[in-house]
Amino acid sequence: MNRLGAKIAALIRATGPISVADYMTICLFDSEHGYYTTREPFGAKGDFVTAPEISQMFGELVAVWLVQAWRELGSPLPVTIAEIGPGRGTLMKDIVRTLRRLAPDLAARANFAMIEASPRLAEIQRQTLADVGADFAWHADIEALAPQPLLTVGNEIFDALPFRQFVKTEAGWLERAIGLGNDDTLRFGVGTANLSAGALPSAAEPTEVGAIFEIAPAREALMAAVANRIARHGGAAIFFDYGHIEQGIGDTFQAVRKHRSEDVFANPGEADLTSHVDFSALANVARNHGLGVETSTQGSFLIRMGLIERAGRLGQALDETARDKISADVERLAGPDQMGELFKGLTILPQATGNEC
Ligand code: SAH
């Protein structure tokens, strides 16, 4: 067991089993050994590759959507353009570069902000954005943003926030807990907390004993904070993540290290821990704030925003090898067997305007 595993085992010995949400929070953000606090997760040498790290086209098409949304809002100024959970800062770099071409007035006058929980990643973002020609403010929380219209983007931020699991037992839905086995290794058990009646899975779902149901109050709280701002001050938001548009039963907890999934207890703090995002729950939060919400697959969103045309234009001046790379990137971002179907895009605008996601 590694050092963080030993620290978690000591915590469980002292205070009893912990929830999946607590395990995830410790593994990702422990100040000494946490995954996001200490590691470089992104890219071929890291543990996983995200859409903006695959190709500049992703950020360019997100920027196209942002400009459309801003114009639909009546081109408000002042306006904040914020990214939540920006990783290396690559997405924002591509967005700013594209805004300068498509909407120079917006690029010149927007207030840019990065919302990042990891001081180490915030430092990497500072380096990435040092020469993009825009000033950035860094905050740990969106509550710190000025009270003005907000254009927000986020890629793979919701899956990084903790979630809870409940197990169907003879005694009802009880929270899944993490305790210690006889050999002192981490293992799943069942705690005592009940799933509150309001959060129960819909009646149509099969719920045999042993079934797992996931909820994510921390994800819904982030969405509520974004939705609350947009409802009060105007703005729009776009988020991408992997997950499902319909609520579902099932265990989606996973650890990813060096591009492979592994046991969630194998290397605490050394692997990324995630679960599928329940887009129906997030969409409901935004709708409950009176906002218009659209969800679609990442593939159909990118193709609607002009992925194929953009790839064609980028390829024009390049040799065959570089063109093949662009085609492969299109396939990775939008292909149904790659990120195109599993990943979803969710857009939020003030009212249901029929805006396309
Ligand atoms: N958007 C990037 C990185 C995704 S990984 C990309 O697509 O490449 C998740 C990111 O969210 C990391 O930068 C992580 O440090 C950050 N993060 C996790 N929890 C957060 C929180 N509560 N608030 C802000 N950022 C958070």
mmCIF file of C-alpha atoms and ligand atoms in Angstrom:
data_model
loop_
_atom_site.group_PDB
_atom_site.id
_atom_site.type_symbol
_atom_site.label_atom_id
_atom_site.label_comp_id
_atom_site.label_asym_id
_atom_site.label_seq_id
_atom_site.Cartn_x
_atom_site.Cartn_y
_atom_site.Cartn_z
ATOM 1 C CA MET A 1 0.000 0.000 0.000
ATOM 2 C CA ASN A 2 1.386 3.425 -0.894
ATOM 3 C CA ARG A 3 1.670 6.331 1.575
ATOM 4 C CA LEU A 4 -1.725 7.811 0.841
ATOM 5 C CA GLY A 5 -3.282 4.345 1.117
ATOM 6 C CA ALA A 6 -1.682 3.986 4.570
ATOM 7 C CA LYS A 7 -2.961 7.445 5.569
ATOM 8 C CA ILE A 8 -6.508 6.525 4.499
ATOM 9 C CA ALA A 9 -6.301 3.171 6.309
ATOM 10 C CA ALA A 10 -5.214 5.010 9.488
ATOM 11 C CA LEU A 11 -8.142 7.406 9.111
ATOM 12 C CA ILE A 12 -10.580 4.496 8.747
ATOM 13 C CA ARG A 13 -9.078 2.698 11.754
ATOM 14 C CA ALA A 14 -9.497 5.871 13.807
ATOM 15 C CA THR A 15 -12.934 7.046 12.659
ATOM 16 C CA GLY A 16 -14.634 4.187 10.810
ATOM 17 C CA PRO A 17 -15.520 3.597 7.152
ATOM 18 C CA ILE A 18 -15.598 6.596 4.804
ATOM 19 C CA SER A 19 -17.894 7.384 1.873
ATOM 20 C CA VAL A 20 -16.890 7.077 -1.778
ATOM 21 C CA ALA A 21 -17.084 10.890 -1.934
ATOM 22 C CA ASP A 22 -14.611 11.272 0.935
ATOM 23 C CA TYR A 23 -12.263 8.668 -0.564
ATOM 24 C CA MET A 24 -12.339 10.515 -3.887
ATOM 25 C CA THR A 25 -11.743 13.909 -2.262
ATOM 26 C CA ILE A 26 -8.724 12.619 -0.328
ATOM 27 C CA CYS A 27 -7.248 10.790 -3.328
ATOM 28 C CA LEU A 28 -7.609 13.769 -5.663
ATOM 29 C CA PHE A 29 -6.845 16.673 -3.317
ATOM 30 C CA ASP A 30 -4.843 15.494 -0.288
ATOM 31 C CA SER A 31 -2.363 18.335 0.218
ATOM 32 C CA GLU A 32 0.680 16.006 0.378
ATOM 33 C CA HIS A 33 -0.182 13.092 -1.906
ATOM 34 C CA GLY A 34 -3.351 14.066 -3.824
ATOM 35 C CA TYR A 35 -3.621 13.357 -7.532
ATOM 36 C CA TYR A 36 -4.373 16.895 -8.755
ATOM 37 C CA THR A 37 -2.183 18.498 -6.093
ATOM 38 C CA THR A 38 0.966 16.550 -6.984
ATOM 39 C CA ARG A 39 0.745 14.991 -10.441
ATOM 40 C CA GLU A 40 0.810 15.854 -14.118
ATOM 41 C CA PRO A 41 -2.205 13.886 -15.303
ATOM 42 C CA PHE A 42 -2.580 15.098 -18.882
ATOM 43 C CA GLY A 43 -1.192 14.027 -22.236
ATOM 44 C CA ALA A 44 0.551 11.006 -23.716
ATOM 45 C CA LYS A 45 3.044 10.803 -20.820
ATOM 46 C CA GLY A 46 0.347 11.319 -18.191
ATOM 47 C CA ASP A 47 -2.730 9.278 -17.413
ATOM 48 C CA PHE A 48 -5.391 10.523 -19.815
ATOM 49 C CA VAL A 49 -5.799 12.796 -22.820
ATOM 50 C CA THR A 50 -8.619 15.339 -22.867
ATOM 51 C CA ALA A 51 -10.342 16.834 -25.920
ATOM 52 C CA PRO A 52 -8.476 20.191 -25.905
ATOM 53 C CA GLU A 53 -5.182 18.305 -25.629
ATOM 54 C CA ILE A 54 -6.075 16.217 -28.687
ATOM 55 C CA SER A 55 -6.584 19.123 -31.059
ATOM 56 C CA GLN A 56 -6.813 22.910 -31.237
ATOM 57 C CA MET A 57 -10.065 22.400 -33.187
ATOM 58 C CA PHE A 58 -11.925 21.599 -29.964
ATOM 59 C CA GLY A 59 -11.187 24.995 -28.393
ATOM 60 C CA GLU A 60 -11.813 26.774 -31.682
ATOM 61 C CA LEU A 61 -15.314 25.325 -31.989
ATOM 62 C CA VAL A 62 -16.091 26.072 -28.329
ATOM 63 C CA ALA A 63 -15.057 29.669 -29.076
ATOM 64 C CA VAL A 64 -17.429 29.743 -32.061
ATOM 65 C CA TRP A 65 -20.249 28.702 -29.724
ATOM 66 C CA LEU A 66 -19.243 31.335 -27.140
ATOM 67 C CA VAL A 67 -19.309 34.113 -29.725
ATOM 68 C CA GLN A 68 -22.747 32.995 -30.959
ATOM 69 C CA ALA A 69 -24.035 32.852 -27.383
ATOM 70 C CA TRP A 70 -22.597 36.287 -26.543
ATOM 71 C CA ARG A 71 -24.228 37.837 -29.628
ATOM 72 C CA GLU A 72 -27.524 36.097 -28.809
ATOM 73 C CA LEU A 73 -27.335 37.733 -25.375
ATOM 74 C CA GLY A 74 -27.029 41.156 -27.041
ATOM 75 C CA SER A 75 -23.201 41.355 -26.878
ATOM 76 C CA PRO A 76 -23.109 42.511 -23.222
ATOM 77 C CA LEU A 77 -20.047 44.336 -21.900
ATOM 78 C CA PRO A 78 -18.540 44.121 -19.385
ATOM 79 C CA VAL A 79 -18.588 40.335 -19.490
ATOM 80 C CA THR A 80 -16.496 37.649 -17.800
ATOM 81 C CA ILE A 81 -15.174 34.651 -19.736
ATOM 82 C CA ALA A 82 -14.300 31.966 -17.200
ATOM 83 C CA GLU A 83 -13.099 28.389 -17.413
ATOM 84 C CA ILE A 84 -13.717 26.003 -14.530
ATOM 85 C CA GLY A 85 -11.128 23.232 -14.018
ATOM 86 C CA PRO A 86 -8.741 24.310 -16.793
ATOM 87 C CA GLY A 87 -6.046 21.595 -16.452
ATOM 88 C CA ARG A 88 -3.035 22.828 -18.425
ATOM 89 C CA GLY A 89 -4.862 25.882 -19.823
ATOM 90 C CA THR A 90 -4.829 24.593 -23.409
ATOM 91 C CA LEU A 91 -8.563 25.047 -24.015
ATOM 92 C CA MET A 92 -8.494 28.693 -22.885
ATOM 93 C CA LYS A 93 -5.438 29.383 -25.017
ATOM 94 C CA ASP A 94 -7.264 28.128 -28.133
ATOM 95 C CA ILE A 95 -10.425 30.016 -27.156
ATOM 96 C CA VAL A 96 -8.635 33.368 -26.759
ATOM 97 C CA ARG A 97 -6.728 32.925 -30.033
ATOM 98 C CA THR A 98 -10.019 32.218 -31.848
ATOM 99 C CA LEU A 99 -11.935 35.062 -30.157
ATOM 100 C CA ARG A 100 -9.308 37.527 -31.341
ATOM 101 C CA ARG A 101 -10.147 36.571 -34.931
ATOM 102 C CA LEU A 102 -13.935 36.100 -34.635
ATOM 103 C CA ALA A 103 -14.889 38.807 -32.156
ATOM 104 C CA PRO A 104 -11.945 41.149 -31.516
ATOM 105 C CA ASP A 105 -14.136 43.500 -29.450
ATOM 106 C CA LEU A 106 -15.070 40.650 -27.108
ATOM 107 C CA ALA A 107 -11.467 39.379 -26.912
ATOM 108 C CA ALA A 108 -10.178 42.868 -26.105
ATOM 109 C CA ARG A 109 -12.751 43.845 -23.517
ATOM 110 C CA ALA A 110 -13.760 40.646 -21.704
ATOM 111 C CA ASN A 111 -12.498 39.929 -18.190
ATOM 112 C CA PHE A 112 -10.874 36.486 -18.310
ATOM 113 C CA ALA A 113 -10.885 34.241 -15.260
ATOM 114 C CA MET A 114 -9.660 30.759 -14.421
ATOM 115 C CA ILE A 115 -11.352 28.799 -11.624
ATOM 116 C CA GLU A 116 -8.856 26.192 -10.402
ATOM 117 C CA ALA A 117 -8.680 24.227 -7.162
ATOM 118 C CA SER A 118 -5.063 23.080 -7.595
ATOM 119 C CA PRO A 119 -2.392 25.766 -7.027
ATOM 120 C CA ARG A 120 0.087 23.615 -8.942
ATOM 121 C CA LEU A 121 -2.126 23.451 -12.038
ATOM 122 C CA ALA A 122 -2.919 27.180 -11.732
ATOM 123 C CA GLU A 123 0.838 27.799 -12.069
ATOM 124 C CA ILE A 124 1.006 25.644 -15.220
ATOM 125 C CA GLN A 125 -1.992 27.563 -16.618
ATOM 126 C CA ARG A 126 -0.151 30.846 -15.984
ATOM 127 C CA GLN A 127 2.733 29.573 -18.100
ATOM 128 C CA THR A 128 0.458 28.345 -20.915
ATOM 129 C CA LEU A 129 -1.364 31.682 -21.065
ATOM 130 C CA ALA A 130 1.617 33.974 -20.547
ATOM 131 C CA ASP A 131 1.742 35.146 -24.161
ATOM 132 C CA VAL A 132 -1.866 34.889 -25.388
ATOM 133 C CA GLY A 133 -2.347 38.638 -25.039
ATOM 134 C CA ALA A 134 -5.099 38.679 -22.406
ATOM 135 C CA ASP A 135 -5.041 39.308 -18.659
ATOM 136 C CA PHE A 136 -6.314 36.540 -16.422
ATOM 137 C CA ALA A 137 -7.445 36.375 -12.824
ATOM 138 C CA TRP A 138 -7.270 33.077 -10.906
ATOM 139 C CA HIS A 139 -9.853 32.092 -8.310
ATOM 140 C CA ALA A 140 -10.533 28.941 -6.316
ATOM 141 C CA ASP A 141 -14.300 29.423 -6.568
ATOM 142 C CA ILE A 142 -16.761 31.037 -8.972
ATOM 143 C CA GLU A 143 -18.263 33.038 -6.111
ATOM 144 C CA ALA A 144 -15.243 35.346 -6.433
ATOM 145 C CA LEU A 145 -16.281 36.512 -9.927
ATOM 146 C CA ALA A 146 -17.600 40.054 -10.463
ATOM 147 C CA PRO A 147 -21.421 40.422 -10.573
ATOM 148 C CA GLN A 148 -21.743 40.762 -14.371
ATOM 149 C CA PRO A 149 -22.680 38.526 -17.344
ATOM 150 C CA LEU A 150 -20.654 35.321 -17.410
ATOM 151 C CA LEU A 151 -19.627 33.072 -20.283
ATOM 152 C CA THR A 152 -18.397 29.847 -18.691
ATOM 153 C CA VAL A 153 -16.720 26.777 -20.152
ATOM 154 C CA GLY A 154 -15.625 23.549 -18.554
ATOM 155 C CA ASN A 155 -14.212 20.326 -19.950
ATOM 156 C CA GLU A 156 -14.056 17.246 -17.734
ATOM 157 C CA ILE A 157 -14.647 19.251 -14.573
ATOM 158 C CA PHE A 158 -17.839 17.596 -13.290
ATOM 159 C CA ASP A 159 -16.372 14.082 -13.404
ATOM 160 C CA ALA A 160 -13.509 15.323 -11.214
ATOM 161 C CA LEU A 161 -15.911 16.312 -8.431
ATOM 162 C CA PRO A 162 -16.831 13.709 -5.807
ATOM 163 C CA PHE A 163 -19.945 11.581 -6.069
ATOM 164 C CA ARG A 164 -21.721 9.192 -3.698
ATOM 165 C CA GLN A 165 -22.818 5.620 -4.263
ATOM 166 C CA PHE A 166 -25.802 3.819 -2.747
ATOM 167 C CA VAL A 167 -26.349 0.070 -2.716
ATOM 168 C CA LYS A 168 -29.780 -1.563 -2.847
ATOM 169 C CA THR A 169 -30.102 -3.845 0.179
ATOM 170 C CA GLU A 170 -32.994 -5.695 1.806
ATOM 171 C CA ALA A 171 -33.163 -2.672 4.125
ATOM 172 C CA GLY A 172 -33.389 -0.112 1.294
ATOM 173 C CA TRP A 173 -30.748 2.038 -0.424
ATOM 174 C CA LEU A 174 -27.727 2.432 1.882
ATOM 175 C CA GLU A 175 -24.583 4.429 1.217
ATOM 176 C CA ARG A 176 -21.629 2.458 -0.098
ATOM 177 C CA ALA A 177 -18.716 2.820 2.295
ATOM 178 C CA ILE A 178 -15.008 2.090 2.183
ATOM 179 C CA GLY A 179 -13.550 0.218 5.135
ATOM 180 C CA LEU A 180 -10.753 -2.228 5.882
ATOM 181 C CA GLY A 181 -10.705 -5.977 5.296
ATOM 182 C CA ASN A 182 -9.116 -8.500 7.675
ATOM 183 C CA ASP A 183 -5.804 -8.005 5.897
ATOM 184 C CA ASP A 184 -6.067 -4.217 6.455
ATOM 185 C CA THR A 185 -6.575 -3.475 2.779
ATOM 186 C CA LEU A 186 -9.238 -1.067 1.523
ATOM 187 C CA ARG A 187 -12.544 -2.663 0.589
ATOM 188 C CA PHE A 188 -16.141 -1.769 -0.099
ATOM 189 C CA GLY A 189 -18.855 -2.232 2.462
ATOM 190 C CA VAL A 190 -22.236 -0.746 3.220
ATOM 191 C CA GLY A 191 -22.721 2.142 5.611
ATOM 192 C CA THR A 192 -25.810 3.291 7.400
ATOM 193 C CA ALA A 193 -26.788 6.487 5.560
ATOM 194 C CA ASN A 194 -30.043 6.144 3.633
ATOM 195 C CA LEU A 195 -30.695 7.595 0.215
ATOM 196 C CA SER A 196 -33.127 10.432 0.797
ATOM 197 C CA ALA A 197 -36.552 9.878 -0.745
ATOM 198 C CA GLY A 198 -36.163 12.798 -3.158
ATOM 199 C CA ALA A 199 -33.029 11.275 -4.673
ATOM 200 C CA LEU A 200 -34.416 7.786 -5.330
ATOM 201 C CA PRO A 201 -33.905 6.401 -8.824
ATOM 202 C CA SER A 202 -36.990 6.542 -11.000
ATOM 203 C CA ALA A 203 -39.490 3.744 -10.403
ATOM 204 C CA ALA A 204 -38.978 2.234 -13.848
ATOM 205 C CA GLU A 205 -35.403 1.186 -13.029
ATOM 206 C CA PRO A 206 -34.690 -2.420 -12.035
ATOM 207 C CA THR A 207 -33.491 -2.312 -8.459
ATOM 208 C CA GLU A 208 -32.409 -5.795 -7.433
ATOM 209 C CA VAL A 209 -30.348 -6.200 -4.283
ATOM 210 C CA GLY A 210 -26.731 -5.216 -4.971
ATOM 211 C CA ALA A 211 -27.658 -2.581 -7.591
ATOM 212 C CA ILE A 212 -25.662 0.660 -7.340
ATOM 213 C CA PHE A 213 -27.092 4.156 -7.740
ATOM 214 C CA GLU A 214 -24.920 7.248 -7.881
ATOM 215 C CA ILE A 215 -25.689 10.824 -6.900
ATOM 216 C CA ALA A 216 -23.347 13.810 -6.903
ATOM 217 C CA PRO A 217 -24.406 16.709 -4.668
ATOM 218 C CA ALA A 218 -21.024 18.420 -5.242
ATOM 219 C CA ARG A 219 -21.568 18.413 -9.016
ATOM 220 C CA GLU A 220 -25.113 19.726 -8.620
ATOM 221 C CA ALA A 221 -23.828 22.441 -6.259
ATOM 222 C CA LEU A 222 -21.317 23.635 -8.870
ATOM 223 C CA MET A 223 -24.037 23.673 -11.515
ATOM 224 C CA ALA A 224 -26.334 25.577 -9.131
ATOM 225 C CA ALA A 225 -23.623 28.200 -8.564
ATOM 226 C CA VAL A 226 -23.163 28.678 -12.332
ATOM 227 C CA ALA A 227 -26.924 28.685 -12.993
ATOM 228 C CA ASN A 228 -27.568 31.129 -10.181
ATOM 229 C CA ARG A 229 -25.094 33.613 -11.675
ATOM 230 C CA ILE A 230 -26.510 33.292 -15.170
ATOM 231 C CA ALA A 231 -30.064 33.675 -13.869
ATOM 232 C CA ARG A 232 -29.099 36.820 -11.904
ATOM 233 C CA HIS A 233 -26.551 38.527 -14.143
ATOM 234 C CA GLY A 234 -27.047 36.943 -17.567
ATOM 235 C CA GLY A 235 -24.612 34.803 -19.498
ATOM 236 C CA ALA A 236 -24.199 31.332 -20.939
ATOM 237 C CA ALA A 237 -22.304 28.144 -20.172
ATOM 238 C CA ILE A 238 -20.984 25.122 -22.016
ATOM 239 C CA PHE A 239 -19.691 21.941 -20.397
ATOM 240 C CA PHE A 240 -18.340 18.680 -21.776
ATOM 241 C CA ASP A 241 -17.874 15.469 -19.898
ATOM 242 C CA TYR A 242 -18.451 11.778 -20.238
ATOM 243 C CA GLY A 243 -21.673 10.419 -18.919
ATOM 244 C CA HIS A 244 -25.306 9.781 -19.649
ATOM 245 C CA ILE A 245 -28.177 12.025 -20.693
ATOM 246 C CA GLU A 246 -30.765 9.774 -18.981
ATOM 247 C CA GLN A 247 -30.519 8.883 -15.293
ATOM 248 C CA GLY A 248 -29.373 5.274 -14.818
ATOM 249 C CA ILE A 249 -28.528 2.565 -12.319
ATOM 250 C CA GLY A 250 -24.988 1.220 -12.320
ATOM 251 C CA ASP A 251 -21.483 1.396 -10.888
ATOM 252 C CA THR A 252 -19.358 3.812 -12.963
ATOM 253 C CA PHE A 253 -16.607 4.461 -10.393
ATOM 254 C CA GLN A 254 -13.224 4.106 -12.109
ATOM 255 C CA ALA A 255 -9.539 4.742 -11.658
ATOM 256 C CA VAL A 256 -7.387 5.628 -14.674
ATOM 257 C CA ARG A 257 -3.604 5.549 -14.653
ATOM 258 C CA LYS A 258 -1.262 5.587 -17.633
ATOM 259 C CA HIS A 259 -4.236 5.400 -20.029
ATOM 260 C CA ARG A 260 -5.619 2.199 -18.488
ATOM 261 C CA SER A 261 -8.332 1.642 -15.976
ATOM 262 C CA GLU A 262 -7.316 -0.065 -12.749
ATOM 263 C CA ASP A 263 -8.795 -1.068 -9.410
ATOM 264 C CA VAL A 264 -9.940 2.050 -7.530
ATOM 265 C CA PHE A 265 -7.942 0.939 -4.450
ATOM 266 C CA ALA A 266 -4.740 -0.056 -6.300
ATOM 267 C CA ASN A 267 -2.803 3.245 -6.100
ATOM 268 C CA PRO A 268 -4.607 5.934 -4.077
ATOM 269 C CA GLY A 269 -3.536 9.426 -5.176
ATOM 270 C CA GLU A 270 -1.620 8.074 -8.181
ATOM 271 C CA ALA A 271 -4.631 7.431 -10.416
ATOM 272 C CA ASP A 272 -7.416 9.718 -11.564
ATOM 273 C CA LEU A 273 -10.737 8.785 -9.953
ATOM 274 C CA THR A 274 -13.950 9.585 -11.784
ATOM 275 C CA SER A 275 -17.472 8.456 -12.504
ATOM 276 C CA HIS A 276 -19.906 9.111 -15.313
ATOM 277 C CA VAL A 277 -21.673 12.440 -15.091
ATOM 278 C CA ASP A 278 -25.468 12.363 -14.799
ATOM 279 C CA PHE A 279 -26.369 15.106 -17.276
ATOM 280 C CA SER A 280 -30.081 14.792 -16.488
ATOM 281 C CA ALA A 281 -29.384 15.832 -12.874
ATOM 282 C CA LEU A 282 -27.253 18.801 -13.998
ATOM 283 C CA ALA A 283 -29.811 19.864 -16.618
ATOM 284 C CA ASN A 284 -32.561 19.786 -13.968
ATOM 285 C CA VAL A 285 -30.568 22.101 -11.725
ATOM 286 C CA ALA A 286 -30.186 24.643 -14.531
ATOM 287 C CA ARG A 287 -33.850 24.319 -15.566
ATOM 288 C CA ASN A 288 -34.902 24.880 -11.960
ATOM 289 C CA HIS A 289 -33.158 28.260 -12.242
ATOM 290 C CA GLY A 290 -35.408 29.091 -15.199
ATOM 291 C CA LEU A 291 -32.624 28.576 -17.772
ATOM 292 C CA GLY A 292 -32.700 26.963 -21.199
ATOM 293 C CA VAL A 293 -30.624 23.759 -21.407
ATOM 294 C CA GLU A 294 -29.587 21.599 -24.354
ATOM 295 C CA THR A 295 -27.643 18.343 -24.218
ATOM 296 C CA SER A 296 -26.180 16.405 -27.105
ATOM 297 C CA THR A 297 -23.291 14.097 -27.818
ATOM 298 C CA GLN A 298 -19.875 15.706 -28.178
ATOM 299 C CA GLY A 299 -19.655 14.312 -31.718
ATOM 300 C CA SER A 300 -22.888 15.862 -32.945
ATOM 301 C CA PHE A 301 -22.105 19.170 -31.196
ATOM 302 C CA LEU A 302 -18.673 19.479 -32.822
ATOM 303 C CA ILE A 303 -19.944 18.497 -36.250
ATOM 304 C CA ARG A 304 -22.771 21.033 -35.980
ATOM 305 C CA MET A 305 -20.262 23.714 -35.024
ATOM 306 C CA GLY A 306 -18.210 22.974 -38.166
ATOM 307 C CA LEU A 307 -15.589 20.351 -37.205
ATOM 308 C CA ILE A 308 -15.338 18.806 -40.675
ATOM 309 C CA GLU A 309 -15.037 22.178 -42.435
ATOM 310 C CA ARG A 310 -12.448 23.389 -39.924
ATOM 311 C CA ALA A 311 -10.408 20.193 -40.350
ATOM 312 C CA GLY A 312 -10.529 20.659 -44.130
ATOM 313 C CA ARG A 313 -9.308 24.254 -43.922
ATOM 314 C CA LEU A 314 -6.542 23.391 -41.455
ATOM 315 C CA GLY A 315 -5.385 20.559 -43.710
ATOM 316 C CA GLN A 316 -5.238 22.612 -46.913
ATOM 317 C CA ALA A 317 -1.738 23.951 -46.478
ATOM 318 C CA LEU A 318 -0.314 20.788 -44.907
ATOM 319 C CA ASP A 319 1.365 17.644 -46.158
ATOM 320 C CA GLU A 320 -0.264 14.247 -46.151
ATOM 321 C CA THR A 321 1.128 13.124 -42.791
ATOM 322 C CA ALA A 322 -0.194 16.248 -41.075
ATOM 323 C CA ARG A 323 -3.554 15.846 -42.840
ATOM 324 C CA ASP A 324 -3.765 12.230 -41.644
ATOM 325 C CA LYS A 325 -3.149 13.454 -38.099
ATOM 326 C CA ILE A 326 -6.039 15.951 -38.423
ATOM 327 C CA SER A 327 -8.352 13.198 -39.723
ATOM 328 C CA ALA A 328 -7.352 10.993 -36.793
ATOM 329 C CA ASP A 329 -8.053 13.870 -34.387
ATOM 330 C CA VAL A 330 -11.521 14.374 -35.906
ATOM 331 C CA GLU A 331 -12.194 10.686 -35.400
ATOM 332 C CA ARG A 332 -10.981 10.781 -31.779
ATOM 333 C CA LEU A 333 -13.052 13.844 -30.885
ATOM 334 C CA ALA A 334 -16.243 12.971 -32.721
ATOM 335 C CA GLY A 335 -16.125 9.298 -33.764
ATOM 336 C CA PRO A 336 -18.922 7.240 -32.177
ATOM 337 C CA ASP A 337 -16.464 4.570 -30.994
ATOM 338 C CA GLN A 338 -14.117 7.145 -29.474
ATOM 339 C CA MET A 339 -15.173 10.312 -27.606
ATOM 340 C CA GLY A 340 -18.060 11.262 -29.898
ATOM 341 C CA GLU A 341 -20.867 9.354 -28.181
ATOM 342 C CA LEU A 342 -19.686 8.741 -24.622
ATOM 343 C CA PHE A 343 -18.885 12.418 -24.146
ATOM 344 C CA LYS A 344 -21.758 14.868 -23.989
ATOM 345 C CA GLY A 345 -22.022 18.608 -24.323
ATOM 346 C CA LEU A 346 -24.428 20.651 -22.215
ATOM 347 C CA THR A 347 -25.211 24.275 -23.023
ATOM 348 C CA ILE A 348 -27.065 26.795 -20.888
ATOM 349 C CA LEU A 349 -28.614 30.071 -21.968
ATOM 350 C CA PRO A 350 -31.058 32.333 -20.136
ATOM 351 C CA GLN A 351 -34.272 30.993 -21.668
ATOM 352 C CA ALA A 352 -35.193 28.052 -23.845
ATOM 353 C CA THR A 353 -34.409 29.940 -27.048
ATOM 354 C CA GLY A 354 -34.213 26.856 -29.223
ATOM 355 C CA ASN A 355 -30.461 27.388 -29.193
ATOM 356 C CA GLU A 356 -28.595 24.433 -30.613
ATOM 357 C CA CYS A 357 -26.063 22.516 -28.582
HETATM 358 N N1 SAH B 1 -10.302 20.977 -18.504
HETATM 359 C C1 SAH B 1 -8.992 20.347 -18.543
HETATM 360 C C2 SAH B 1 -8.687 19.528 -17.290
HETATM 361 C C3 SAH B 1 -9.691 18.520 -16.822
HETATM 362 S S1 SAH B 1 -9.152 17.686 -15.335
HETATM 363 C C4 SAH B 1 -8.846 19.544 -19.805
HETATM 364 O O1 SAH B 1 -9.847 19.304 -20.457
HETATM 365 O O2 SAH B 1 -7.726 19.148 -20.137
HETATM 366 C C5 SAH B 1 -10.024 18.515 -14.058
HETATM 367 C C6 SAH B 1 -9.529 19.882 -13.697
HETATM 368 O O3 SAH B 1 -10.437 20.415 -12.725
HETATM 369 C C7 SAH B 1 -8.158 20.004 -13.089
HETATM 370 O O4 SAH B 1 -7.589 21.207 -13.520
HETATM 371 C C8 SAH B 1 -8.484 20.033 -11.584
HETATM 372 O O5 SAH B 1 -7.453 20.557 -10.793
HETATM 373 C C9 SAH B 1 -9.704 20.913 -11.600
HETATM 374 N N2 SAH B 1 -10.622 20.852 -10.449
HETATM 375 C C10 SAH B 1 -10.999 19.766 -9.759
HETATM 376 N N3 SAH B 1 -11.897 20.123 -8.796
HETATM 377 C C11 SAH B 1 -12.094 21.453 -8.914
HETATM 378 C C12 SAH B 1 -12.902 22.412 -8.226
HETATM 379 N N4 SAH B 1 -13.674 22.055 -7.208
HETATM 380 N N5 SAH B 1 -12.863 23.704 -8.643
HETATM 381 C C13 SAH B 1 -12.071 24.070 -9.680
HETATM 382 N N6 SAH B 1 -11.278 23.215 -10.347
HETATM 383 C C14 SAH B 1 -11.278 21.931 -9.973
#
